[in-house]
Coordinates of C-alpha atoms in Angstrom, one line a residue:
X1 CA 16.1 23.0 38.1
X2 CA 12.9 21.7 39.5
X3 CA 10.5 19.6 37.4
X4 CA 8.1 22.7 37.2
X5 CA 11.2 24.7 35.6
X6 CA 11.8 21.8 33.0
X7 CA 8.1 21.8 32.1
X8 CA 8.1 25.6 31.8
X9 CA 11.1 25.6 29.5
X10 CA 9.5 22.7 27.3
X11 CA 6.2 24.8 27.2
X12 CA 8.1 28.0 26.0
X13 CA 10.2 26.0 23.4
X14 CA 7.0 24.4 21.9
X15 CA 5.2 27.9 22.1
X16 CA 8.2 29.5 20.1
X17 CA 8.2 26.4 17.7
X18 CA 4.6 27.0 17.0
X19 CA 4.8 30.9 16.6
X20 CA 7.7 30.8 14.2
X21 CA 10.8 32.9 14.2
X22 CA 9.2 35.7 12.6
X23 CA 6.5 37.5 14.4
X24 CA 5.1 39.3 10.8
X25 CA 5.3 35.9 9.0
X26 CA 2.0 34.9 9.9
X27 CA 0.2 38.1 8.9
X28 CA 2.2 38.2 5.5
X29 CA 0.9 34.7 5.0
X30 CA -2.8 35.7 5.7
X31 CA -2.2 38.8 3.6
X32 CA -1.7 36.6 0.5
X33 CA -5.1 34.9 1.3
X34 CA -3.1 31.9 2.5
X35 CA -3.7 29.9 5.8
X36 CA -0.6 29.0 7.8
X37 CA 0.6 25.5 7.8
X38 CA -0.8 24.5 11.4
X39 CA -4.3 26.3 10.2
X40 CA -4.4 23.9 7.5
X41 CA -3.7 21.0 9.4
X42 CA -6.5 21.8 11.8
X43 CA -8.9 22.1 9.0
X44 CA -8.0 18.8 7.6
X45 CA -7.8 16.6 10.7
X46 CA -10.6 15.9 13.4
X47 CA -10.4 18.7 15.9
X48 CA -8.0 17.9 18.5
X49 CA -6.5 14.9 16.8
X50 CA -3.4 16.1 15.5
X51 CA -0.1 14.6 17.0
X52 CA 2.9 16.2 15.9
X53 CA 6.3 14.7 15.3
X54 CA 10.0 16.3 15.6
X55 CA 8.6 19.8 16.2
X56 CA 12.0 20.5 18.0
X57 CA 14.2 19.4 14.6
X58 CA 16.8 21.8 13.5
X59 CA 19.0 21.7 10.6
X60 CA 22.7 21.3 11.2
X61 CA 23.9 23.1 7.9
X62 CA 26.5 26.0 7.7
X63 CA 27.5 28.5 5.4
X64 CA 25.5 31.4 3.8
X65 CA 24.2 32.2 7.1
X66 CA 22.4 29.3 7.9
X67 CA 24.3 28.7 11.0
X68 CA 22.7 31.8 12.5
X69 CA 19.1 30.7 11.4
X70 CA 18.0 27.4 12.9
X71 CA 14.5 27.5 13.4
X72 CA 12.5 24.9 15.3
X73 CA 10.5 22.3 12.8
X74 CA 12.9 23.3 9.9
X75 CA 9.9 24.6 7.9
X76 CA 7.7 21.5 7.8
X77 CA 5.0 20.2 10.2
X78 CA 4.7 16.4 10.2
X79 CA 2.5 14.0 12.2
X80 CA -0.6 12.2 12.4
X81 CA -4.3 12.6 13.3
X82 CA -7.7 11.3 12.3
X83 CA -10.3 12.1 9.4
X84 CA -13.8 11.1 10.6
X85 CA -12.0 9.0 13.2
X86 CA -9.6 7.1 11.1
X87 CA -5.8 7.6 11.1
X88 CA -4.1 9.8 8.6
X89 CA -0.6 11.1 8.2
X90 CA 0.1 14.4 7.0
X91 CA 2.9 17.0 6.5
X92 CA 2.8 20.6 5.6
X93 CA 5.3 23.0 4.5
X94 CA 5.7 26.0 6.4
X95 CA 6.1 28.8 4.0
X96 CA 7.2 31.4 7.0
X97 CA 10.1 29.3 7.5
X98 CA 12.8 29.6 4.7
X99 CA 9.7 30.0 2.3
X100 CA 8.8 26.3 2.9
X101 CA 12.4 25.2 1.1
X102 CA 13.4 21.6 1.6
X103 CA 16.6 21.1 3.3
X104 CA 18.3 17.9 4.6
X105 CA 16.6 18.0 7.9
X106 CA 13.3 19.1 6.5
X107 CA 13.6 16.0 3.9
X108 CA 14.3 13.6 6.7
X109 CA 11.3 14.5 8.6
X110 CA 9.1 13.8 5.6
X111 CA 11.1 10.5 5.0
X112 CA 10.4 9.4 8.6
X113 CA 6.7 10.2 8.3
X114 CA 6.2 8.5 5.0
X115 CA 7.8 5.4 6.4
X116 CA 5.5 5.5 9.2
X117 CA 2.5 5.8 7.2
X118 CA 3.5 3.0 5.0
X119 CA 4.3 0.8 8.0
X120 CA 1.0 1.7 9.9
X121 CA -1.2 1.2 6.3
X122 CA -2.6 4.6 6.5
X123 CA -3.2 7.6 4.0
X124 CA -0.7 10.3 3.6
X125 CA -1.6 13.7 2.7
X126 CA 1.1 16.3 1.7
X127 CA 0.1 20.1 2.0
X128 CA 2.5 21.6 -0.3
X129 CA 3.6 25.5 0.1
X130 CA 7.2 25.5 -0.7
X131 CA 9.9 27.1 -2.8
X132 CA 11.6 24.2 -3.8
X133 CA 15.0 22.9 -2.9
X134 CA 17.0 24.9 -0.3
X135 CA 19.7 26.3 -2.7
X136 CA 22.1 27.0 0.3
X137 CA 22.2 23.1 1.2
X138 CA 23.1 22.2 -2.2
X139 CA 23.1 18.5 -3.6
X140 CA 21.7 17.5 0.1
X141 CA 18.5 19.2 -0.5
X142 CA 18.0 17.3 -4.1
X143 CA 18.9 14.2 -2.3
X144 CA 16.1 14.8 0.0
X145 CA 13.8 15.2 -3.0
X146 CA 14.9 11.8 -4.3
X147 CA 14.0 10.1 -1.1
X148 CA 10.5 11.5 -1.3
X149 CA 10.1 10.3 -4.8
X150 CA 11.4 7.0 -4.1
X151 CA 8.8 6.5 -1.0
X152 CA 6.1 7.8 -3.2
X153 CA 6.7 5.0 -5.7
X154 CA 7.0 2.3 -3.0
X155 CA 3.7 3.4 -1.4
X156 CA 1.8 3.6 -4.8
X157 CA -1.2 1.4 -4.7
X158 CA -0.4 0.5 -0.9
X159 CA -1.9 3.5 0.9
X160 CA -3.8 6.4 -0.6
X161 CA -1.6 9.4 -1.1
X162 CA -3.2 13.0 -1.7
X163 CA -1.1 16.1 -2.6
X164 CA -2.9 19.4 -1.6
X165 CA -1.3 22.5 -3.5
X166 CA -1.7 25.7 -1.6
X167 CA 1.2 27.5 -2.8
X168 CA 3.9 27.4 -5.1
X169 CA 5.7 24.2 -6.3
X170 CA 8.5 24.3 -8.7
X171 CA 11.2 22.3 -10.5
X172 CA 11.7 18.7 -9.4
X173 CA 9.3 19.5 -6.4
X174 CA 6.4 19.2 -8.6
X175 CA 7.3 15.4 -9.3
X176 CA 6.3 14.1 -5.9
X177 CA 2.5 15.4 -6.5
X178 CA 2.5 13.9 -10.0
X179 CA 3.4 10.2 -8.2
X180 CA 0.5 10.6 -5.8
X181 CA -3.1 9.5 -6.6
X182 CA -4.7 12.8 -6.4
X183 CA -3.8 16.6 -6.6
X184 CA -5.9 19.4 -5.3
X185 CA -5.3 22.9 -6.1
X186 CA -6.5 26.4 -5.2
X187 CA -7.3 29.1 -7.6
X188 CA -4.9 32.3 -7.3
X189 CA -2.3 30.5 -5.0
X190 CA -1.5 27.4 -6.3
X191 CA 1.3 27.0 -9.1
X192 CA 2.8 23.8 -10.5
X193 CA 5.7 23.9 -13.3
X194 CA 8.8 22.5 -13.8
X195 CA 10.3 25.8 -15.3
X196 CA 8.8 29.1 -14.2
X197 CA 7.8 32.2 -16.4
X198 CA 11.4 33.8 -16.4
X199 CA 13.1 30.7 -17.9
X200 CA 10.3 30.1 -20.4
X201 CA 10.9 33.8 -21.5
X202 CA 14.5 33.3 -21.8
X203 CA 14.4 30.2 -23.5
X204 CA 11.3 30.4 -25.8
X205 CA 10.7 33.9 -25.7
X206 CA 7.1 33.3 -24.7
X207 CA 5.3 35.7 -22.3
X208 CA 3.3 34.0 -19.6
X209 CA 2.3 34.7 -15.7
X210 CA 2.5 32.2 -13.0
X211 CA -1.3 31.5 -13.1
X212 CA -1.3 31.1 -16.9
X213 CA 1.7 28.9 -16.6
X214 CA 0.8 26.3 -13.9
X215 CA -2.3 27.7 -12.1
X216 CA -5.1 25.4 -10.8
X217 CA -7.3 25.9 -13.8
X218 CA -4.4 25.1 -16.2
X219 CA -3.7 22.0 -14.5
X220 CA -7.3 20.9 -14.1
X221 CA -8.5 21.6 -17.5
X222 CA -5.4 21.6 -19.8
X223 CA -2.8 19.5 -18.7
X224 CA -4.8 16.9 -16.3
X225 CA -2.1 17.3 -13.8
X226 CA -4.6 18.3 -10.9
X227 CA -7.8 16.5 -10.4
X228 CA -9.7 19.2 -8.4
X229 CA -9.4 23.0 -8.4
X230 CA -11.3 25.1 -5.9
X231 CA -11.7 28.8 -5.0
X232 CA -10.5 28.8 -1.0
X233 CA -8.3 26.4 1.2
X234 CA -11.2 25.6 3.4
X235 CA -13.4 24.2 0.8
X236 CA -10.2 22.5 -0.8
X237 CA -9.5 20.8 2.6
X238 CA -13.0 19.9 3.4
X239 CA -13.0 18.2 -0.2
X240 CA -10.1 16.3 0.6
X241 CA -11.8 15.0 4.1
X242 CA -14.9 13.9 1.9
X243 CA -12.3 11.8 -0.4
X244 CA -10.8 10.2 2.4
X245 CA -14.2 9.3 3.7
X246 CA -14.8 7.2 0.5
X247 CA -11.3 5.6 0.6
X248 CA -9.8 2.4 2.5
X249 CA -7.0 2.8 4.6
X250 CA -4.5 0.9 2.5
X251 CA -4.7 -1.9 -0.1
X252 CA -5.6 -4.8 2.3
X253 CA -8.7 -3.2 3.4
X254 CA -12.2 -2.8 2.0
X255 CA -13.6 0.7 1.8
X256 CA -15.8 1.9 4.7
X257 CA -19.5 1.2 4.5
X258 CA -21.9 4.2 5.2
X259 CA -25.6 3.3 5.1
X260 CA -27.6 6.4 3.7
X261 CA -31.2 4.9 4.1
X262 CA -31.6 5.2 0.4
X263 CA -33.3 1.9 -0.5
X264 CA -31.2 -0.7 -2.8
X265 CA -33.9 -1.7 -4.6
X266 CA -35.3 1.9 -5.2
X267 CA -36.8 2.3 -8.8
X268 CA -35.0 4.6 -11.2
X269 CA -38.0 5.4 -13.4
X270 CA -36.7 8.7 -14.4
X271 CA -34.0 6.9 -16.5
X272 CA -36.9 5.7 -18.9
X273 CA -36.7 9.3 -20.1
X274 CA -33.7 10.6 -19.2
X275 CA -31.6 9.1 -22.2
X276 CA -33.1 10.0 -25.8
X277 CA -33.6 7.0 -28.1
X278 CA -32.1 8.7 -30.9
X279 CA -28.5 7.8 -30.6
X280 CA -27.4 11.4 -31.8
X281 CA -29.1 13.3 -29.4
X282 CA -26.8 14.4 -26.4
X283 CA -27.7 14.1 -22.8
X284 CA -25.4 14.6 -19.4
X285 CA -24.5 11.2 -18.1
X286 CA -23.8 12.7 -14.7
X287 CA -27.6 12.8 -14.4
X288 CA -28.0 9.0 -14.9
X289 CA -25.1 8.6 -12.4
X290 CA -27.1 10.9 -9.8
X291 CA -29.9 9.0 -10.0
X292 CA -28.5 5.7 -9.7
X293 CA -26.1 6.0 -6.6
X294 CA -26.9 6.7 -2.9
X295 CA -28.7 10.1 -2.1
X296 CA -27.5 11.3 -5.7
X297 CA -24.3 12.1 -4.1
X298 CA -20.8 11.5 -6.5
X299 CA -17.3 13.0 -6.2
X300 CA -16.4 13.3 -9.8
X301 CA -12.6 13.0 -10.6
X302 CA -11.0 15.6 -13.0
X303 CA -14.0 17.1 -14.2
X304 CA -12.7 20.0 -16.3
X305 CA -10.2 17.5 -18.4
X306 CA -11.1 15.0 -20.8
X307 CA -14.8 15.9 -20.1
X308 CA -15.9 13.2 -22.9
X309 CA -15.6 10.4 -20.0
X310 CA -17.0 10.7 -16.4
X311 CA -15.0 9.0 -13.6
X312 CA -16.4 9.3 -10.1
X313 CA -16.7 7.8 -6.7
X314 CA -19.9 7.2 -5.3
X315 CA -21.9 4.9 -3.0
X316 CA -24.3 1.9 -3.8
X317 CA -26.1 0.7 -0.9
X318 CA -23.3 2.2 1.3
X319 CA -20.5 0.6 -0.5
X320 CA -18.1 3.0 -2.5
X321 CA -17.7 2.1 -6.2
X322 CA -15.9 3.8 -8.9
X323 CA -17.9 4.6 -11.9
X324 CA -16.6 5.2 -15.5
X325 CA -19.1 6.6 -17.9
X326 CA -19.1 7.9 -21.5
X327 CA -20.4 11.2 -21.8
X328 CA -22.3 12.1 -24.9
X329 CA -22.3 15.7 -23.9
X330 CA -18.7 16.2 -24.9
X331 CA -17.6 15.1 -28.2
X332 CA -20.6 12.7 -28.5
X333 CA -19.0 10.4 -25.6
X334 CA -16.1 9.1 -28.0
X335 CA -12.6 7.8 -26.4
X336 CA -9.6 10.0 -27.5
X337 CA -6.2 10.0 -26.0
X338 CA -7.1 12.0 -22.8
X339 CA -10.1 10.4 -22.2
X340 CA -8.5 6.9 -22.4
X341 CA -5.5 8.0 -20.2
X342 CA -8.1 9.4 -17.5
X343 CA -10.4 6.4 -17.2
X344 CA -7.2 4.1 -17.2
X345 CA -5.6 5.5 -14.4
X346 CA -9.0 5.8 -12.7
X347 CA -9.6 2.3 -13.3
X348 CA -6.0 1.3 -11.8
X349 CA -6.6 3.4 -8.7
X350 CA -10.0 1.4 -7.9
X351 CA -8.3 -2.0 -8.6
X352 CA -5.6 -1.0 -6.4
X353 CA -7.7 -0.1 -3.4
X354 CA -10.6 -2.6 -3.6
X355 CA -13.1 -0.4 -5.0
X356 CA -15.6 -2.3 -7.5
X357 CA -16.0 -0.5 -10.8
X358 CA -19.2 0.2 -12.8
X359 CA -19.0 1.0 -16.3
X360 CA -22.1 3.0 -18.0
X361 CA -21.3 2.8 -21.7
X362 CA -22.7 4.8 -24.6
X363 CA -19.8 5.3 -26.9
X364 CA -19.6 5.6 -30.7
X365 CA -16.1 4.6 -31.1
X366 CA -12.6 6.2 -30.8
X367 CA -12.1 9.5 -32.2
X368 CA -10.9 9.6 -35.7
X369 CA -8.2 12.2 -37.1
X370 CA -4.6 12.5 -38.1
X371 CA -3.6 14.1 -34.9
X372 CA -5.1 11.4 -32.9
X373 CA -3.2 8.8 -34.7
X374 CA 0.0 10.6 -34.9
X375 CA -0.1 11.3 -31.2
X376 CA -0.6 7.6 -30.4
X377 CA -4.1 6.8 -29.9
X378 CA -3.4 3.3 -30.1
X379 CA -1.0 3.1 -27.4
X380 CA -2.9 5.5 -25.2
X381 CA -6.3 3.6 -25.9
X382 CA -4.2 0.4 -25.3
X383 CA -3.8 1.9 -21.5
X384 CA -7.6 1.8 -20.9
X385 CA -7.5 -1.7 -22.2
X386 CA -4.9 -2.8 -20.0
X387 CA -6.4 -1.2 -16.9
X388 CA -9.7 -3.1 -17.3
X389 CA -7.9 -6.5 -18.2
X390 CA -5.6 -6.3 -15.3
X391 CA -8.3 -5.5 -12.8
X392 CA -9.3 -8.1 -10.2
X393 CA -12.1 -6.1 -8.2
X394 CA -15.8 -6.7 -9.1
X395 CA -16.6 -5.1 -12.3
X396 CA -20.1 -4.5 -13.7
X397 CA -20.9 -3.0 -17.3
X398 CA -24.3 -1.5 -18.7
X399 CA -24.7 -0.4 -22.2
X400 CA -27.2 2.6 -22.1
X401 CA -27.5 3.2 -25.7
X402 CA -24.7 2.6 -28.2
X403 CA -21.5 0.5 -28.2
X404 CA -19.6 0.5 -31.3
X405 CA -16.4 -1.1 -32.6
X406 CA -13.2 -1.3 -30.5
X407 CA -14.6 1.4 -27.9
X408 CA -17.1 -1.4 -27.2
X409 CA -14.6 -3.9 -26.2
X410 CA -12.5 -1.6 -24.4
X411 CA -15.2 0.0 -22.2
X412 CA -15.2 -3.3 -20.1
X413 CA -17.0 -5.7 -22.3
X414 CA -17.9 -9.2 -21.2
X415 CA -14.9 -10.5 -23.6
X416 CA -12.0 -8.4 -21.6
X417 CA -13.5 -9.6 -18.3
X418 CA -16.5 -7.8 -16.9
X419 CA -18.0 -10.0 -14.4
X420 CA -21.7 -8.8 -15.1
X421 CA -22.5 -7.2 -18.5
X422 CA -25.9 -5.7 -18.4
X423 CA -28.0 -3.7 -21.2
X424 CA -31.1 -1.3 -21.5
X425 CA -33.6 -2.6 -24.3
X426 CA -32.3 0.5 -26.2
X427 CA -29.0 -0.8 -26.7
X428 CA -27.2 -1.0 -30.1
X429 CA -24.0 -3.1 -30.0
X430 CA -22.3 -3.5 -33.1
X431 CA -19.0 -3.2 -35.1
X432 CA -20.0 0.3 -36.2
X433 CA -23.3 2.5 -36.9
X434 CA -25.7 0.8 -39.4
X435 CA -24.9 3.9 -42.0
X436 CA -21.3 3.2 -41.8
X437 CA -21.6 -0.5 -42.0
X438 CA -23.9 -0.5 -45.0
X439 CA -21.7 1.9 -46.9
X440 CA -18.9 -0.4 -46.7
X441 CA -20.8 -3.9 -46.7
X442 CA -23.1 -2.8 -49.8
X443 CA -20.7 -0.2 -51.5
X444 CA -20.7 -1.9 -54.8
X445 CA -24.5 -2.4 -54.9
X446 CA -25.2 1.2 -53.7
X447 CA -22.9 2.5 -56.4
X448 CA -24.5 0.7 -59.2
X449 CA -28.1 1.1 -58.2
X450 CA -30.6 3.4 -60.2
X451 CA -31.4 4.9 -57.0
X452 CA -28.3 4.7 -54.8
X453 CA -29.9 6.9 -51.8
X454 CA -33.1 4.4 -51.7
X455 CA -30.9 1.3 -51.7
X456 CA -28.9 3.0 -48.8
X457 CA -31.8 3.6 -46.7
X458 CA -33.1 -0.1 -47.5
X459 CA -29.8 -1.8 -46.7
X460 CA -29.4 0.5 -43.7
X461 CA -32.5 -0.5 -42.3
X462 CA -31.9 -4.2 -43.0
X463 CA -28.3 -4.1 -41.3
X464 CA -29.8 -2.4 -38.2
X465 CA -32.7 -5.0 -38.2
X466 CA -30.4 -7.9 -38.8
X467 CA -27.2 -7.0 -36.6
X468 CA -28.2 -4.0 -34.5
X469 CA -31.5 -5.1 -32.7
X470 CA -31.4 -4.8 -28.7
X471 CA -31.2 -8.5 -28.2
X472 CA -28.5 -9.3 -30.8
X473 CA -25.6 -9.3 -28.0
X474 CA -28.0 -11.1 -25.4
X475 CA -29.0 -14.1 -27.8
X476 CA -25.1 -14.6 -27.9
X477 CA -24.3 -14.6 -24.4
X478 CA -22.5 -11.3 -24.8
X479 CA -25.0 -9.6 -22.4
X480 CA -26.2 -11.4 -19.0
X481 CA -29.4 -9.5 -18.9
X482 CA -31.4 -6.7 -20.8
X483 CA -32.9 -4.7 -17.8
X484 CA -35.8 -2.1 -17.7
X485 CA -34.0 1.3 -16.9
X486 CA -36.1 1.5 -13.9
X487 CA -34.5 -1.5 -12.4
X488 CA -31.0 -0.1 -12.8
X489 CA -30.0 0.8 -9.3
X490 CA -31.6 -2.6 -8.0
X491 CA -29.7 -4.5 -10.6
X492 CA -26.4 -2.9 -10.1
X493 CA -26.8 -3.2 -6.3
X494 CA -27.5 -6.9 -6.6
X495 CA -24.6 -7.7 -8.9
X496 CA -22.0 -6.0 -6.7
X497 CA -23.6 -7.9 -3.4
X498 CA -23.2 -11.1 -5.4
X499 CA -19.6 -10.2 -6.3
X500 CA -18.7 -9.0 -2.8
X501 CA -16.5 -11.9 -2.0
X502 CA -15.1 -12.3 -5.4
X503 CA -11.3 -13.5 -5.3
X504 CA -9.2 -13.4 -8.6
X505 CA -5.4 -14.0 -8.7
X506 CA -3.1 -12.7 -11.7
X507 CA -0.3 -14.8 -13.0
X508 CA 2.9 -14.6 -10.8
X509 CA 5.2 -11.7 -12.2
X510 CA 7.3 -8.9 -10.9
X511 CA 4.9 -6.3 -12.9
X512 CA 3.3 -6.0 -16.2
X513 CA 4.7 -4.0 -19.0
X514 CA 1.7 -1.7 -19.6
X515 CA 1.4 0.6 -22.7
X516 CA 3.1 3.9 -22.4

């Protein structure tokens, strides 16, 4: 054979690998409203940047007819490319081959790619569309999942890991996305569950559809497993690209800086009217966020789950920041179990990847109730406290309106280590609201008064004047500055610029034992 013959043979083999073994498989995938693995990678990565690895890998399993079916790639596409010019590693299950099911060779391709991503210090994106473990390969397939889980854990906090769910993900396979930083899903085609509807029906008698059990909206709004849900794959993958643009390559780098032309000292005069003076009147804190950040652009995490706290990535003067904000529009902005868990994990993520944290505080306390107490609000609330106390990135907190009780402490108060504590002149920082405090402190006097209601009103007014005026915390050094709301953006940018070179070391230890 000549060199040309060898090259022709190589080209023919690679063309066959790209097409897949079944000519009709691509049409069937498209008929379901789904793209193929290669089409998805093309949308995710910069045009022409993908370098595929192990395209010619084939399994060596025998039995159950497997020896007669040995397609190239073994049902998973692996490699690397760029997103906005920066290296990203990606693997994508090819549902056209064995339904994307994971076998030994399939798993080893993923293991090698994950090891390479960790060594290179670059993000890893998994595009999931598979039927779980390849049953014909038995325990070898299960061991393959174990290798993935171990590598997910080793890479946690070292490189960003993103799971994109574009098909079914059942059984043990669902644990890999749960170990990654962010999970994206698409409505109508993505499902995740440990046991499917048939098993649920057999064991519990409950009737439910695949979508109702583990669809995108279920996990984005009820379970909190998914952070984002979209209507189509193209939009989903474009949003993955945007998220990657906000993140550093690894935990040893800072996030990329992208100047927008939005002046760092721009006045935010609308904030003077945006937040009502009456602490009982709700408003959308996302409007505050949009007014402050560069060009009003932010990327909200888990928008539909635990809506009483907003977590978002945005830029201030071109630098990526993580924003945690109480949301008075939902449950009056109280902290409950789900909000505490959502914010805690976000704070941990930001700290792991050198992203400064800005906390916008307007919190009346923790949600009271038997259910909350019995379900462990103490340990769940402690997760957020632990995350803030453990964070070494620059931290700035701003009290917009009220901050009461233990929730004030937990929301990155000065006492737990925030670097700069700011407040608006409308702030109320106190142990509790004036009405509740007066009822406790002056309970006996009110009960014995000739006019209890008048006595209560007088004592409430007195308590508010003595202990809840906007400058009480500032007078005691618990707030560094009380600022005009119109100066909010400038004050935050200035504080973060000052903290840019912050360095803080935690005590030497293997790891902490955070609340569970």
